[in-house]
Amino acid sequence: MVTREEQDLAVKILDEKTNRQLLYYLDICTRCGICKDACHQYVATGDVLYLPASRAQLIRKVFRKYFTIQGKLIPSVVEATAPNDKLLEDLYRASYACTSCRRCMYYCPFSIDTTWFTSIGRAMLVAIGRGATILGELADAAIMKGENIDMFRDILIEGLKDTEDEFKARVGDPAATIPIGKKGAHSLYVALAGTHTILPMAIIFHQAKADWSLSLFEAANYGYFYGDTARAKKIAQRFVDEAKALGVQELIISECGHAYRVMEFLYEAWAKEKLPFKIRAVVDVMHDYIKEGRIKLKPGSLLEPVTYHDPCQVGRNGGFYEEPRNIVKAVAADYREMTPNREKQWCCGGGGGLVAESEFDTLRQVSGQKKVEQIRKTGAKVLVTPCENCRLQIEMLNEKNNLGIRISSMMDLVVESMDLPGAKPA
Amino acid sequence: MADELKPDLELDLKGLLCPLPMVRVSQNITKVAVGGIIKATASDPGSMADIPSWARTTGNEVVKTERDGKNFVFYVKRLK
Amino acid sequence: MDWFSFIVAGIMVYVAVAVFLIGSIYRVIQWRRAPKSTVKQGMFPRAENPFKRTLKLGKDSLLFPQVLDTDRWMWFFVIGMHLAGIGLFFGHLRLLFEITPLYNALGAGGMETLASWVGGAIGISLFIAFTYFLLRRFKSPYRELSVPEDYLLLLLILLLVLLGDHLRLTHPFDLASYRDYMSSLLHFKPAFSTAITFSADKWVLDAHVLTANMLLIYFPFSKLVHAMGGFAGNLLRSE
Ligand code: SF4
Ligand code: SF4
């Protein structure tokens, strides 16, 4: 049972998060339901709670109760409601399931951004201890790592040993190293946890003769998924501080959609500061290298049919539609487009932190059906996409639906079609 | 000491990318009793930092880590 | 004017217009006063310059291309309803001021014929469109999405339209009397002509004005403010 204090706290968070955008959105939604066909989760399940406007409606009900004349005079007409247990349970499912793809915003005639509501929903739940546990644990672990980096530095560097050996072999240069903490480097590259986004980029940077340094931290931001701006800021701040200390000119975010969105569009607003360096998406950097001739790809070297999936945070919400396509088309002999694509592309179903939340496993599987159909139609054997969450989700869809495709990151695709002195180890 | 490291549950997390190894440990920790031990084998080097950080923030303990060829093995003890 | 008409079709009209205007301005001020988040919310592709951005804003807000993409029938009725609404505005304006160029071109008879055809068509289209909106709400998932406010608003508008249609369509349209009434309102001496006072339509007119008043009063506090805020929402899209 939710207590009175918890209710007050949730309402307080809503009050704090209320700004001009939210007021517009609260007031102008006509509940026309046009957004219903935009959401892959509603379309796949038919569950009205997943209809974008229904998710927003939960916040609207609470807002009306506490902050509007209508809610006070005619509560039942406008369905003004206190955040009771039922509402909070619905809010949990509606908010944490949302992949933040913003396809609904694209289709809403008033461009209402449902994620504005779902992120407030998450923040309210976090405040009263009802947030998604696993996302909180992941966020705290990341912060912990940031606060105790001295303890982890050697472990992390140790973990890179094998990768570095492989890197030397591939580029045929025994003196090649993976630079960490290189003062005055031009760019700081923030990879993902593990080495699968470090090795290929090390090769690409090396071949492009780029002046770079590797961040000790991973790009993913579970604080953002959790819905807690304070945690999200702390997590991003780990490599912001690192970049400042090294004096780099650009911070390159690996193939991770939300991490790029956080840095390019949200961080400065959270931290109320202007960053002294540029934020770049790694696809954009690779694209530049290719355009400038700093790395050379073998045209048509990939013979199997290839398709490209626009990650929501890279395409619709990040602005890179053509750069990744140009890279794929530069190496693919047979490129096939999915329809719809670009700003109308269907979300794969794996965003918003869902890949880490087992409670949404079934939903992820079901709501990925649109993507499955799209992929099937192209007949592609390889799918390339520059987002880790998309890849994890599509891997799962591939397996469960026997799609028989190979899923590749952009950087792996690039490395595979480069002429390297050293052979790929078996 | 020796029998303290007898795992109550073994998790094969090889091939999983970060943060999934950590997520699996978290999901399974309640499957052993307090004081029980999970032996988790992961191949992603990111787990070298992830799993110990997770253990510290959640109040559990990594009692031992070891390398097994290319893999990383963690003995995680449930403390609460 | 009898006292009921005087209250409903006289005093209340002023109150309603005042609430509508002050309320709407108040809502806009309320929006503008709230701090704007510094998060850039735009989606891509982004309009490259302010001109294109304005063009996109106009297209999105007036032609609803995304609705056309999603639900053709809905688009048809929504566009029809909004166009009819604009026509309706000019139709009522004609009770205050003659649209002179049109009048000169068509002559008195021609103008009357045009007005009755267009007015009739608008009245019927609005009735059909709002009936469609109302029926649509009874269908899942719109039913689950709707709150009582949505039905009440539609019922109020339907009643308003129906009463208006009755005045426009059922008998010879008494243009002169309605003009007298409108101008009496404008001169703050609300009065009905003798013709209206002694006709049974007086009650219909009273009811028509009453529902219009209610709509005006409720407007600033309802989702109808999308007529103003919709533009702001669509502007955020290309921020
Ligand atoms: S499309 Fe927009 S206005 Fe219509 S119900 Fe959805 S959010 Fe509301
Ligand atoms: S952002 Fe995506 S997942 Fe969330 S409600 Fe909108 S369409 Fe659905």
GROMACS .gro file of N, CA, C and O in nm, chain C residues 143-189:
model
  188
  649ARG      N    1  -1.239   0.411  -2.674
  649ARG     CA    2  -1.329   0.412  -2.559
  649ARG      C    3  -1.249   0.414  -2.430
  649ARG      O    4  -1.273   0.493  -2.340
  650GLU      N    5  -1.148   0.327  -2.422
  650GLU     CA    6  -1.067   0.320  -2.301
  650GLU      C    7  -0.986   0.448  -2.281
  650GLU      O    8  -0.954   0.486  -2.169
  651LEU      N    9  -0.954   0.511  -2.391
  651LEU     CA   10  -0.870   0.631  -2.384
  651LEU      C   11  -0.951   0.753  -2.342
  651LEU      O   12  -0.898   0.849  -2.287
  652SER      N   13  -1.083   0.750  -2.366
  652SER     CA   14  -1.165   0.868  -2.343
  652SER      C   15  -1.196   0.890  -2.196
  652SER      O   16  -1.207   0.795  -2.119
  653VAL      N   17  -1.211   1.015  -2.157
  653VAL     CA   18  -1.257   1.049  -2.023
  653VAL      C   19  -1.392   1.119  -2.040
  653VAL      O   20  -1.423   1.165  -2.151
  654PRO      N   21  -1.473   1.127  -1.933
  654PRO     CA   22  -1.607   1.186  -1.947
  654PRO      C   23  -1.606   1.322  -2.017
  654PRO      O   24  -1.694   1.353  -2.097
  655GLU      N   25  -1.502   1.400  -1.988
  655GLU     CA   26  -1.489   1.531  -2.050
  655GLU      C   27  -1.501   1.523  -2.203
  655GLU      O   28  -1.564   1.609  -2.266
  656ASP      N   29  -1.439   1.420  -2.260
  656ASP     CA   30  -1.439   1.410  -2.406
  656ASP      C   31  -1.580   1.394  -2.461
  656ASP      O   32  -1.616   1.457  -2.561
  657TYR      N   33  -1.661   1.311  -2.394
  657TYR     CA   34  -1.798   1.291  -2.441
  657TYR      C   35  -1.881   1.416  -2.418
  657TYR      O   36  -1.958   1.457  -2.505
  658LEU      N   37  -1.866   1.474  -2.300
  658LEU     CA   38  -1.948   1.591  -2.268
  658LEU      C   39  -1.922   1.704  -2.366
  658LEU      O   40  -2.014   1.770  -2.414
  659LEU      N   41  -1.796   1.723  -2.397
  659LEU     CA   42  -1.758   1.828  -2.490
  659LEU      C   43  -1.822   1.802  -2.627
  659LEU      O   44  -1.879   1.892  -2.689
  660LEU      N   45  -1.813   1.678  -2.672
  660LEU     CA   46  -1.871   1.645  -2.803
  660LEU      C   47  -2.022   1.661  -2.801
  660LEU      O   48  -2.081   1.711  -2.897
  661LEU      N   49  -2.085   1.620  -2.691
  661LEU     CA   50  -2.231   1.633  -2.683
  661LEU      C   51  -2.271   1.780  -2.684
  661LEU      O   52  -2.367   1.820  -2.750
  662LEU      N   53  -2.196   1.861  -2.612
  662LEU     CA   54  -2.225   2.004  -2.606
  662LEU      C   55  -2.214   2.065  -2.746
  662LEU      O   56  -2.302   2.138  -2.792
  663ILE      N   57  -2.106   2.029  -2.815
  663ILE     CA   58  -2.085   2.084  -2.949
  663ILE      C   59  -2.194   2.035  -3.044
  663ILE      O   60  -2.249   2.111  -3.124
  664LEU      N   61  -2.228   1.907  -3.032
  664LEU     CA   62  -2.332   1.852  -3.119
  664LEU      C   63  -2.465   1.924  -3.098
  664LEU      O   64  -2.535   1.956  -3.194
  665LEU      N   65  -2.496   1.951  -2.973
  665LEU     CA   66  -2.621   2.020  -2.941
  665LEU      C   67  -2.618   2.160  -3.001
  665LEU      O   68  -2.714   2.206  -3.064
  666LEU      N   69  -2.505   2.226  -2.984
  666LEU     CA   70  -2.488   2.360  -3.039
  666LEU      C   71  -2.509   2.360  -3.190
  666LEU      O   72  -2.581   2.444  -3.244
  667VAL      N   73  -2.447   2.263  -3.255
  667VAL     CA   74  -2.456   2.255  -3.401
  667VAL      C   75  -2.600   2.224  -3.444
  667VAL      O   76  -2.654   2.285  -3.536
  668LEU      N   77  -2.661   2.133  -3.371
  668LEU     CA   78  -2.798   2.092  -3.404
  668LEU      C   79  -2.894   2.211  -3.394
  668LEU      O   80  -2.977   2.234  -3.483
  669LEU      N   81  -2.881   2.287  -3.289
  669LEU     CA   82  -2.967   2.405  -3.270
  669LEU      C   83  -2.940   2.507  -3.380
  669LEU      O   84  -3.033   2.568  -3.434
  670GLY      N   85  -2.813   2.524  -3.413
  670GLY     CA   86  -2.777   2.616  -3.521
  670GLY      C   87  -2.836   2.571  -3.653
  670GLY      O   88  -2.891   2.650  -3.729
  671ASP      N   89  -2.826   2.441  -3.677
  671ASP     CA   90  -2.881   2.385  -3.801
  671ASP      C   91  -3.032   2.408  -3.809
  671ASP      O   92  -3.086   2.437  -3.915
  672HIS      N   93  -3.096   2.393  -3.694
  672HIS     CA   94  -3.240   2.415  -3.690
  672HIS      C   95  -3.272   2.558  -3.734
  672HIS      O   96  -3.361   2.581  -3.816
  673LEU      N   97  -3.197   2.653  -3.681
  673LEU     CA   98  -3.222   2.793  -3.716
  673LEU      C   99  -3.193   2.819  -3.863
  673LEU      O  100  -3.262   2.895  -3.929
  674ARG      N  101  -3.086   2.753  -3.911
  674ARG     CA  102  -3.044   2.779  -4.048
  674ARG      C  103  -3.135   2.710  -4.150
  674ARG      O  104  -3.167   2.763  -4.254
  675LEU      N  105  -3.178   2.588  -4.117
  675LEU     CA  106  -3.236   2.503  -4.221
  675LEU      C  107  -3.388   2.485  -4.218
  675LEU      O  108  -3.448   2.455  -4.320
  676THR      N  109  -3.449   2.500  -4.101
  676THR     CA  110  -3.589   2.457  -4.096
  676THR      C  111  -3.688   2.553  -4.160
  676THR      O  112  -3.790   2.513  -4.210
  677HIS      N  113  -3.665   2.683  -4.152
  677HIS     CA  114  -3.759   2.773  -4.221
  677HIS      C  115  -3.683   2.884  -4.290
  677HIS      O  116  -3.563   2.893  -4.278
  678PRO      N  117  -3.759   2.968  -4.357
  678PRO     CA  118  -3.693   3.082  -4.421
  678PRO      C  119  -3.605   3.153  -4.318
  678PRO      O  120  -3.648   3.179  -4.205
  679PHE      N  121  -3.482   3.178  -4.357
  679PHE     CA  122  -3.383   3.230  -4.265
  679PHE      C  123  -3.406   3.379  -4.245
  679PHE      O  124  -3.402   3.457  -4.341
  680ASP      N  125  -3.429   3.419  -4.120
  680ASP     CA  126  -3.463   3.559  -4.093
  680ASP      C  127  -3.336   3.640  -4.068
  680ASP      O  128  -3.304   3.677  -3.955
  681LEU      N  129  -3.263   3.664  -4.176
  681LEU     CA  130  -3.133   3.731  -4.165
  681LEU      C  131  -3.143   3.864  -4.090
  681LEU      O  132  -3.065   3.892  -4.000
  682ALA      N  133  -3.243   3.943  -4.126
  682ALA     CA  134  -3.256   4.078  -4.067
  682ALA      C  135  -3.266   4.071  -3.916
  682ALA      O  136  -3.199   4.144  -3.843
  683SER      N  137  -3.348   3.977  -3.866
  683SER     CA  138  -3.367   3.967  -3.721
  683SER      C  139  -3.239   3.929  -3.649
  683SER      O  140  -3.205   3.983  -3.545
  684TYR      N  141  -3.167   3.831  -3.708
  684TYR     CA  142  -3.043   3.788  -3.643
  684TYR      C  143  -2.940   3.901  -3.646
  684TYR      O  144  -2.863   3.919  -3.552
  685ARG      N  145  -2.941   3.977  -3.754
  685ARG     CA  146  -2.849   4.091  -3.761
  685ARG      C  147  -2.884   4.194  -3.656
  685ARG      O  148  -2.796   4.249  -3.590
  686ASP      N  149  -3.012   4.218  -3.638
  686ASP     CA  150  -3.054   4.314  -3.535
  686ASP      C  151  -3.006   4.269  -3.398
  686ASP      O  152  -2.955   4.348  -3.319
  687TYR      N  153  -3.024   4.138  -3.375
  687TYR     CA  154  -2.983   4.085  -3.243
  687TYR      C  155  -2.833   4.102  -3.224
  687TYR      O  156  -2.787   4.151  -3.121
  688MET      N  157  -2.754   4.065  -3.324
  688MET     CA  158  -2.609   4.075  -3.312
  688MET      C  159  -2.568   4.220  -3.291
  688MET      O  160  -2.481   4.249  -3.210
  689SER      N  161  -2.629   4.309  -3.364
  689SER     CA  162  -2.585   4.447  -3.349
  689SER      C  163  -2.632   4.503  -3.215
  689SER      O  164  -2.564   4.585  -3.155
  690SER      N  165  -2.746   4.453  -3.165
  690SER     CA  166  -2.789   4.498  -3.032
  690SER      C  167  -2.688   4.454  -2.926
  690SER      O  168  -2.658   4.526  -2.832
  691LEU      N  169  -2.632   4.334  -2.947
  691LEU     CA  170  -2.530   4.285  -2.854
  691LEU      C  171  -2.407   4.376  -2.859
  691LEU      O  172  -2.349   4.412  -2.757
  692LEU      N  173  -2.372   4.412  -2.980
  692LEU     CA  174  -2.253   4.493  -3.002
  692LEU      C  175  -2.270   4.631  -2.938
  692LEU      O  176  -2.173   4.694  -2.897
  693HIS      N  177  -2.395   4.676  -2.930
  693HIS     CA  178  -2.420   4.808  -2.871
  693HIS      C  179  -2.459   4.798  -2.725
  693HIS      O  180  -2.511   4.893  -2.667
  694PHE      N  181  -2.436   4.684  -2.667
  694PHE     CA  182  -2.466   4.660  -2.526
  694PHE      C  183  -2.611   4.690  -2.490
  694PHE      O  184  -2.641   4.732  -2.379
  695LYS      N  185  -2.701   4.668  -2.587
  695LYS     CA  186  -2.845   4.680  -2.557
  695LYS      C  187  -2.912   4.556  -2.613
  695LYS      O  188  -2.987   4.564  -2.711
   0.00000   0.00000   0.00000
